[in-house]
PDB file of C-alpha atoms and ligand atoms in Angstrom:
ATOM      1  CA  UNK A  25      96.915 198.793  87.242  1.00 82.00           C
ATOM      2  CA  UNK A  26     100.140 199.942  86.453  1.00 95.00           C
ATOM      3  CA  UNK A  27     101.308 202.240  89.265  1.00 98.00           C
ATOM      4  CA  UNK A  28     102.459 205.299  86.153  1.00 98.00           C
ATOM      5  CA  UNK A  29      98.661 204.929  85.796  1.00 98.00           C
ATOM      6  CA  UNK A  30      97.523 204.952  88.938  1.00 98.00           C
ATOM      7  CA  UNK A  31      99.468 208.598  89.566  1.00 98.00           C
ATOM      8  CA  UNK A  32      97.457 209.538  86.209  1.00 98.00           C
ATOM      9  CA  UNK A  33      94.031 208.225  87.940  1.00 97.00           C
ATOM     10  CA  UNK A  34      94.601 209.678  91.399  1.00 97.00           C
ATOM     11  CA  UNK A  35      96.439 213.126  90.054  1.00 98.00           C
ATOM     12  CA  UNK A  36      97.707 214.084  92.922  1.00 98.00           C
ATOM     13  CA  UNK A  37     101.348 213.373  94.565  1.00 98.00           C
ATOM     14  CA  UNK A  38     100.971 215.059  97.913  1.00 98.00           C
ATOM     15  CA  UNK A  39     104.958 215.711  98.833  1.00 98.00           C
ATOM     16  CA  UNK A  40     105.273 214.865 102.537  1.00 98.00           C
ATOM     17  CA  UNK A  41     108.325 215.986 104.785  1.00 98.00           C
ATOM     18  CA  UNK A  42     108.067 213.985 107.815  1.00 98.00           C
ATOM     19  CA  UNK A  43     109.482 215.424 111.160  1.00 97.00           C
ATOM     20  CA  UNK A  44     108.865 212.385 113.266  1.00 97.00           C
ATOM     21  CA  UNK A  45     106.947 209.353 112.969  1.00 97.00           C
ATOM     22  CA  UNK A  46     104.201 210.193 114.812  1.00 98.00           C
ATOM     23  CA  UNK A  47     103.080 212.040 112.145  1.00 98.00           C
ATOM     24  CA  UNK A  48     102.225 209.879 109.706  1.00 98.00           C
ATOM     25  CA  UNK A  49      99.396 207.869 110.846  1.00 98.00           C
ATOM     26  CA  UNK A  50      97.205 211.322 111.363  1.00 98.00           C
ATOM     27  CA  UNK A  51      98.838 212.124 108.178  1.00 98.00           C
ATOM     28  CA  UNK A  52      98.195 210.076 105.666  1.00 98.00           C
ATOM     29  CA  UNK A  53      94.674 209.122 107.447  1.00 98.00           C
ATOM     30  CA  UNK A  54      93.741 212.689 106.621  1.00 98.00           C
ATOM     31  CA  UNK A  55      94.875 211.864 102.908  1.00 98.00           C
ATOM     32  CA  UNK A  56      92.597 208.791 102.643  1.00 98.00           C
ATOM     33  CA  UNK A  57      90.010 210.917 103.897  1.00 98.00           C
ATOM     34  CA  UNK A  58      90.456 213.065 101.572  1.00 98.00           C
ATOM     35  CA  UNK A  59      90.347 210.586  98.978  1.00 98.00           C
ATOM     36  CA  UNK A  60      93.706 210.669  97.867  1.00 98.00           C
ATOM     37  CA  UNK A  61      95.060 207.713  97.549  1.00 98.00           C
ATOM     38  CA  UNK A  62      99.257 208.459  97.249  1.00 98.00           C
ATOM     39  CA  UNK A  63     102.236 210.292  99.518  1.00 98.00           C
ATOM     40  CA  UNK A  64     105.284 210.836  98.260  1.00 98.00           C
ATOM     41  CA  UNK A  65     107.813 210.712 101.306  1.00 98.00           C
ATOM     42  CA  UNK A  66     110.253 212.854 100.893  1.00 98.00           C
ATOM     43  CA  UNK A  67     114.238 212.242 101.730  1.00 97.00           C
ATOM     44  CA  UNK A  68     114.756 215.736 103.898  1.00 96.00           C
ATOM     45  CA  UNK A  69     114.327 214.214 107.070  1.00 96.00           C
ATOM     46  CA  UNK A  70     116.443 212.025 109.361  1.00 95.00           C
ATOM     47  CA  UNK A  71     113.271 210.168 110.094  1.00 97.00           C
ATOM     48  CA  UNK A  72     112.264 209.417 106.233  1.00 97.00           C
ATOM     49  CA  UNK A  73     113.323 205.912 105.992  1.00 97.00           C
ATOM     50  CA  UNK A  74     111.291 205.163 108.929  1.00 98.00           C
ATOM     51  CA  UNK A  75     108.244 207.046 107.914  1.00 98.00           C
ATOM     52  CA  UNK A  76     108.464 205.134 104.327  1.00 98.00           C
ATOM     53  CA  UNK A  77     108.731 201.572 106.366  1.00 98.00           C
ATOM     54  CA  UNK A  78     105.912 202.721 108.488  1.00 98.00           C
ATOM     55  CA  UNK A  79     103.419 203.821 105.568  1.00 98.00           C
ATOM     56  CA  UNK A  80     104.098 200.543 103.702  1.00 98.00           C
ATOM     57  CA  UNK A  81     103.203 198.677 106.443  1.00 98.00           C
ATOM     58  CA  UNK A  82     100.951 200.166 107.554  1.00 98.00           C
ATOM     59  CA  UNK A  83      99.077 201.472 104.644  1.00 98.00           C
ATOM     60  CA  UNK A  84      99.130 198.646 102.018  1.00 96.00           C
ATOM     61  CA  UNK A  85      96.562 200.153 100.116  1.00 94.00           C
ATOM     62  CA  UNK A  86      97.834 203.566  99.426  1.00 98.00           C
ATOM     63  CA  UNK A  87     100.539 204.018  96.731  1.00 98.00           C
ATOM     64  CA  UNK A  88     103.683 205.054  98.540  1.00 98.00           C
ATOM     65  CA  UNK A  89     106.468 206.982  96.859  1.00 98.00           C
ATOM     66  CA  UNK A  90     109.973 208.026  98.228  1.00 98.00           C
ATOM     67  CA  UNK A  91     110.818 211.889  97.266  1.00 98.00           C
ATOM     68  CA  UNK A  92     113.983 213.662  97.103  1.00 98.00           C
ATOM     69  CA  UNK A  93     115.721 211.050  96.601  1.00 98.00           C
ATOM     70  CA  UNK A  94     119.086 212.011  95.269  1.00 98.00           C
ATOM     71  CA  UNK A  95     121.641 209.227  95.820  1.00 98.00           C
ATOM     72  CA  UNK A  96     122.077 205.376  95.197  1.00 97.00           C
ATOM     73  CA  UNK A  97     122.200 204.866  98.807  1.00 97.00           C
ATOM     74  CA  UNK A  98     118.599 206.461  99.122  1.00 97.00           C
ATOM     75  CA  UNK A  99     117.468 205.010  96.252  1.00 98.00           C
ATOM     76  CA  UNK A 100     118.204 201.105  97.419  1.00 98.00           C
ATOM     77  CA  UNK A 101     116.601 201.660 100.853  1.00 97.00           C
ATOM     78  CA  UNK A 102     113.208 203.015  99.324  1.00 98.00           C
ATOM     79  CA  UNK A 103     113.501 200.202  96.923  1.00 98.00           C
ATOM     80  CA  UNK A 104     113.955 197.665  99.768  1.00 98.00           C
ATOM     81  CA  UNK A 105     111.669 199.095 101.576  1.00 97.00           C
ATOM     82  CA  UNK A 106     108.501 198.538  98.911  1.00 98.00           C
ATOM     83  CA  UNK A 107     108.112 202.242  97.616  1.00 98.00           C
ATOM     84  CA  UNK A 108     106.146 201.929  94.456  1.00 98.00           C
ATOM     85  CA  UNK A 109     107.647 204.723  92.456  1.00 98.00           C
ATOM     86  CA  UNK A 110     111.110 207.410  92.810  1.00 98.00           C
ATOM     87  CA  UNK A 111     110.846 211.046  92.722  1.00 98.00           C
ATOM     88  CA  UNK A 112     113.897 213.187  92.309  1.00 98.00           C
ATOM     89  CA  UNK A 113     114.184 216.489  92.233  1.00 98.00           C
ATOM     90  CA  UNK A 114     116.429 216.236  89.448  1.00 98.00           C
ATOM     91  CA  UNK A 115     118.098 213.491  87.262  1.00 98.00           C
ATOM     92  CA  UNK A 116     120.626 210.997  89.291  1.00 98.00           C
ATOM     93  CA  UNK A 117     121.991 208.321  86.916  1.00 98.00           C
ATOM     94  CA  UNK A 118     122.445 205.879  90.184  1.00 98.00           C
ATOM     95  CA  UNK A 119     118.791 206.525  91.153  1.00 98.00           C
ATOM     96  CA  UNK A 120     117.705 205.488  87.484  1.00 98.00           C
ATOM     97  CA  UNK A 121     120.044 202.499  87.263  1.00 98.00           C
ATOM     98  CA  UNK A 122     119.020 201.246  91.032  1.00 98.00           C
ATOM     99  CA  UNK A 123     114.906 201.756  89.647  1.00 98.00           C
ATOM    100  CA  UNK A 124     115.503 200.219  85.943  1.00 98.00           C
ATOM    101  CA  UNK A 125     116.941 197.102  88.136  1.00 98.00           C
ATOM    102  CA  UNK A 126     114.083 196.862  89.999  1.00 98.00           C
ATOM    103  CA  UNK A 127     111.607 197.893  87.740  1.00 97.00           C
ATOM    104  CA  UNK A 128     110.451 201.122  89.603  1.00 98.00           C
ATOM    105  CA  UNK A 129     109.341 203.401  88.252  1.00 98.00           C
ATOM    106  CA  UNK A 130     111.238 206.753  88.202  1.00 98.00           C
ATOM    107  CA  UNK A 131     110.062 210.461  87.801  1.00 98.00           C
ATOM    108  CA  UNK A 132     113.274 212.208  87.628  1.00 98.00           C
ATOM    109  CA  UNK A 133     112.956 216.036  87.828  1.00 98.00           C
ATOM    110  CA  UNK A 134     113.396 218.263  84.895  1.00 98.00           C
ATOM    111  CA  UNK A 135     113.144 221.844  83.552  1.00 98.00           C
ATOM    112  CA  UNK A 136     115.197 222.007  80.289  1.00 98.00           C
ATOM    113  CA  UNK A 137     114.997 220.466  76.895  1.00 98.00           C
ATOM    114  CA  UNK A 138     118.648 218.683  77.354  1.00 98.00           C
ATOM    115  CA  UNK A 139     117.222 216.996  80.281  1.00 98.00           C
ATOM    116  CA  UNK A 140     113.960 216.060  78.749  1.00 98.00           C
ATOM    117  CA  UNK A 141     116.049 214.520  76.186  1.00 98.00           C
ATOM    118  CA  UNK A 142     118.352 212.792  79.183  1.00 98.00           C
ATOM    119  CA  UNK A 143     115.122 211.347  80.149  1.00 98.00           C
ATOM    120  CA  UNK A 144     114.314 209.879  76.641  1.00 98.00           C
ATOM    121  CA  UNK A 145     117.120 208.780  76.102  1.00 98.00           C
ATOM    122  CA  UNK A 146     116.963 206.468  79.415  1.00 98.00           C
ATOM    123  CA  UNK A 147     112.882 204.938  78.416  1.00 98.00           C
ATOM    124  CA  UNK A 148     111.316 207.516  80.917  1.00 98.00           C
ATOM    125  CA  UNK A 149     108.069 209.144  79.577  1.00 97.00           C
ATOM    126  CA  UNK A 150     106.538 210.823  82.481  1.00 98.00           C
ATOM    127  CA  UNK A 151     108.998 213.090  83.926  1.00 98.00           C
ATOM    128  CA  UNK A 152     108.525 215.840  87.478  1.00 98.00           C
ATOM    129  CA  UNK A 153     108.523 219.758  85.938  1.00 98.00           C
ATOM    130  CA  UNK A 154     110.622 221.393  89.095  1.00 98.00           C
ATOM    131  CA  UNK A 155     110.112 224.013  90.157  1.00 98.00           C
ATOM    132  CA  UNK A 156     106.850 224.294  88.476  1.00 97.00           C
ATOM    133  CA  UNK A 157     106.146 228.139  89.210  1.00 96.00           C
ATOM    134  CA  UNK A 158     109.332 229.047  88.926  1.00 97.00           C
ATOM    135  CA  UNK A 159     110.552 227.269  85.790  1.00 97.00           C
ATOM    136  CA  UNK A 160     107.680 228.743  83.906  1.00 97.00           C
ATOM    137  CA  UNK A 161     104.654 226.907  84.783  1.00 97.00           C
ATOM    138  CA  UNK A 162     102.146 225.507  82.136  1.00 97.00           C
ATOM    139  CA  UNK A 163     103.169 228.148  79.524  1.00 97.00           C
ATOM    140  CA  UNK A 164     106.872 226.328  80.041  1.00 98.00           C
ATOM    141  CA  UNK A 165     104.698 222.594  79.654  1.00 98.00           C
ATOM    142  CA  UNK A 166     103.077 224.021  76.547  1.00 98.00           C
ATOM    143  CA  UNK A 167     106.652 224.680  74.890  1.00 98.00           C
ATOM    144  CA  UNK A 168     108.292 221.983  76.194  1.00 98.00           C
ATOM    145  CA  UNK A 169     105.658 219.306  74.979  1.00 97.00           C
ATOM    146  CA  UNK A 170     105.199 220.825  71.831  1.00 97.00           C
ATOM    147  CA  UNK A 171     108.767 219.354  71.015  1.00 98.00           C
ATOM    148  CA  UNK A 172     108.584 216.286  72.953  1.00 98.00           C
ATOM    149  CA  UNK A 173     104.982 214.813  72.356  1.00 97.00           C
ATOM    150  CA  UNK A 174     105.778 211.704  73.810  1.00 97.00           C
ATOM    151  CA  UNK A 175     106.756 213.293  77.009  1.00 98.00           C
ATOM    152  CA  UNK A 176     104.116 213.639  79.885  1.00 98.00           C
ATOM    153  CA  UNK A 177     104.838 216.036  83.092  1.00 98.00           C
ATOM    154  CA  UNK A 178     104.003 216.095  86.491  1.00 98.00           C
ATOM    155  CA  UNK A 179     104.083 219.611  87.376  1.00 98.00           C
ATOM    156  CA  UNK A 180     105.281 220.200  91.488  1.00 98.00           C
ATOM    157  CA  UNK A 181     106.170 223.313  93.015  1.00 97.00           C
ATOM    158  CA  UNK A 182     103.868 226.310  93.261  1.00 97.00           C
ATOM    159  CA  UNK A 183     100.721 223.740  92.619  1.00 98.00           C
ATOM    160  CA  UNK A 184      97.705 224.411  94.867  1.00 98.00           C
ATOM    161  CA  UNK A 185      94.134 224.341  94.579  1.00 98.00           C
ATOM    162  CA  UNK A 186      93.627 227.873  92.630  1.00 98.00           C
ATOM    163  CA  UNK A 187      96.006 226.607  89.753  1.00 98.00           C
ATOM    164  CA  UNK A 188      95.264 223.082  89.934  1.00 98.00           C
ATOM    165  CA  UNK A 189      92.507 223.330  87.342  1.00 98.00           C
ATOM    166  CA  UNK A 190      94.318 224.600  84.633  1.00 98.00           C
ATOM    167  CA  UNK A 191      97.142 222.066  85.029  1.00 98.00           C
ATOM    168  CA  UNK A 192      94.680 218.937  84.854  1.00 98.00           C
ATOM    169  CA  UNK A 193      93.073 220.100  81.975  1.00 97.00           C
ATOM    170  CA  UNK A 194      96.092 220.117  79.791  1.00 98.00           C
ATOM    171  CA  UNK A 195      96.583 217.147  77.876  1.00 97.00           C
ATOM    172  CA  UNK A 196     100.331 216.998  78.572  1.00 98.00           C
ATOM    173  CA  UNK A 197     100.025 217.354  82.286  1.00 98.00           C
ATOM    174  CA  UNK A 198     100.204 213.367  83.944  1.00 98.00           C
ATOM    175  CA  UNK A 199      99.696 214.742  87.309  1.00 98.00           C
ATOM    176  CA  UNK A 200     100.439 216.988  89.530  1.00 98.00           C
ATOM    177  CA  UNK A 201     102.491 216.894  92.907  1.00 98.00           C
ATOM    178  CA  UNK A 202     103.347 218.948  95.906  1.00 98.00           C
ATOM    179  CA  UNK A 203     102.866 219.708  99.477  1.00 98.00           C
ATOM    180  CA  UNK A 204      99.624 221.759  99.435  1.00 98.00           C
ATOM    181  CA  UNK A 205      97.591 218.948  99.780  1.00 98.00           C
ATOM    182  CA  UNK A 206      99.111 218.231 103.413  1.00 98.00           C
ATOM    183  CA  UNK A 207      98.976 221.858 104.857  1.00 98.00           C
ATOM    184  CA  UNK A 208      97.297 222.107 108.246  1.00 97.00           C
ATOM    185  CA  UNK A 209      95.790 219.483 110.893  1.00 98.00           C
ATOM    186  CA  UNK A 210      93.609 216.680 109.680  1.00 98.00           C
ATOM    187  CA  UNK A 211      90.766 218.080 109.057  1.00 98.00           C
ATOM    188  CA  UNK A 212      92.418 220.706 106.951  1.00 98.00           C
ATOM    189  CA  UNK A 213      94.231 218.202 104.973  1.00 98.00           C
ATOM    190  CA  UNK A 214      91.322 216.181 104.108  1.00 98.00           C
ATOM    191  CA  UNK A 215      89.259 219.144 103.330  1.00 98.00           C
ATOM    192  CA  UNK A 216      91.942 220.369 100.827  1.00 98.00           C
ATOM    193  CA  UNK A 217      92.164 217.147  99.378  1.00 98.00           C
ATOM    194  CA  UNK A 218      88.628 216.752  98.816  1.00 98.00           C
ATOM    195  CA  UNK A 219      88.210 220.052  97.057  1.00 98.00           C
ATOM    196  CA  UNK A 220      91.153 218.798  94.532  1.00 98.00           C
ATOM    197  CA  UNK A 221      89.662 215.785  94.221  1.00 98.00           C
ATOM    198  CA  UNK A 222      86.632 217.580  92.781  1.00 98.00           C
ATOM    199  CA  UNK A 223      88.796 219.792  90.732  1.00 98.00           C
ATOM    200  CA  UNK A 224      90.407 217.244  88.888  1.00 97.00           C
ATOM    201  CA  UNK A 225      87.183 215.444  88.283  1.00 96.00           C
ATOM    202  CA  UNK A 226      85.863 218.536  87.133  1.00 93.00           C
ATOM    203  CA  UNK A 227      83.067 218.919  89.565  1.00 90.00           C
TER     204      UNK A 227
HETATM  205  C1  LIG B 315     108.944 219.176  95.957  1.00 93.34           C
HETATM  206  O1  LIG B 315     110.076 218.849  96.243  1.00 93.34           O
HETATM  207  O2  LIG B 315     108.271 218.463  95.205  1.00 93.34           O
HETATM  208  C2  LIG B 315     108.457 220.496  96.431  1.00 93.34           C
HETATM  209  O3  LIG B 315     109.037 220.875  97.616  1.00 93.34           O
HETATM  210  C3  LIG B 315     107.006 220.678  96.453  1.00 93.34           C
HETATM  211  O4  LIG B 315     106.788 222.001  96.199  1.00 93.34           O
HETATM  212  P1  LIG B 315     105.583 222.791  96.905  1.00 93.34           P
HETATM  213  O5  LIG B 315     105.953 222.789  98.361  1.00 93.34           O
HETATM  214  O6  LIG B 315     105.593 224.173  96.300  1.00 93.34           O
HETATM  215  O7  LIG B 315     104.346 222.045  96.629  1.00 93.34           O
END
């Protein structure tokens, strides 16, 4: 499956800032336990590059995403490394180019029309709504997608499981990301995920 898809099947993009390396075993364990299938691995930490090399060899089943990723320099090692898809917080015209070369995927972030349109105009269809809760949430999705049908968002920022709900039920939401779904130990982490897992299966 197409790995745009597979974000749409899973629906969840848990954002993960790494501290050390040691976390991510327990870490994205807890995820599979919790049936949740995808990190995104965020650029914020010295350690990030490592994490990413770790999960992908690690973890060859899950769908592993770098995050914040803001340069071309960034961009190239996640790409080298075998992340599946980019995630930017907001549009970087070297992180596009870099991911159009390699046929990555990218998910640039967005929260105006102008850069909605930036996005068309560059082939991208699904793009990251950032800040979600700030920018306006899914009364700001419902007016953006109005004008841009053929745009699909991925909500992140201010998502958790009391709002999740009304985000997967609206048509123009793809999925949604952020770093609720890895508050806690292990147990909490996989507990959270579960209960989103039912939520976007509507159970
Ligand atoms: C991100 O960069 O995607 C955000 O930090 C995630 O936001 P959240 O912590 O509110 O989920």
């Amino acid at each position: 499956m197409d790995v745009l898809e597979q974000i749409k099947d899973i629906k969840l993009v848990p954002v993960v800032t790494f501290k050390n390396i040691e976390e991510v075993a327990p870490t994205l364990d807890a995820l599979l336990a919790g049936d949740v299938n995808c990190a995104e691995i965020c650029f914020r930490t010295e350690c990030a590059k490592d994490a990413i090399k770790l999960a992908i060899n690690n973890y060859p089943n899950m769908l592993i995403g770098a995050g914040t990723v803001i340069n071309k320099t960034q961009a190239i090692e996640a790409i080298e490394l075998g992340v599946k898809f980019i995630v930017s917080p907001g549009f970087s015209e070297d992180v596009y180019l870099a991911c159009f070369a390699n046929n990555i995927p990218y998910l640039p972030g967005i929260v105006t029309p102008t850069e909605i349109m930036n996005a068309i105009d560059h082939g991208i269809s699904v793009v990251k709504f950032f800040p979600a809760g700030v920018y306006g949430g899914l009364k700001a999705i419902n007016a953006l997608g109005a004008a841009f049908p053929q745009v699909k968002f991925m909500p992140t920022g201010g998502v958790d499981n009391n709002n999740l709900a009304d985000f997967v039920a609206n048509s123009k939401v793809w999925a949604c990301g952020g770093s609720w779904l890895v508050k806690g130990n292990s147990e909490e982490i996989k507990n959270i995920c579960l209960q989103a897992r039912k939520i976007v299966k509507g159970e």
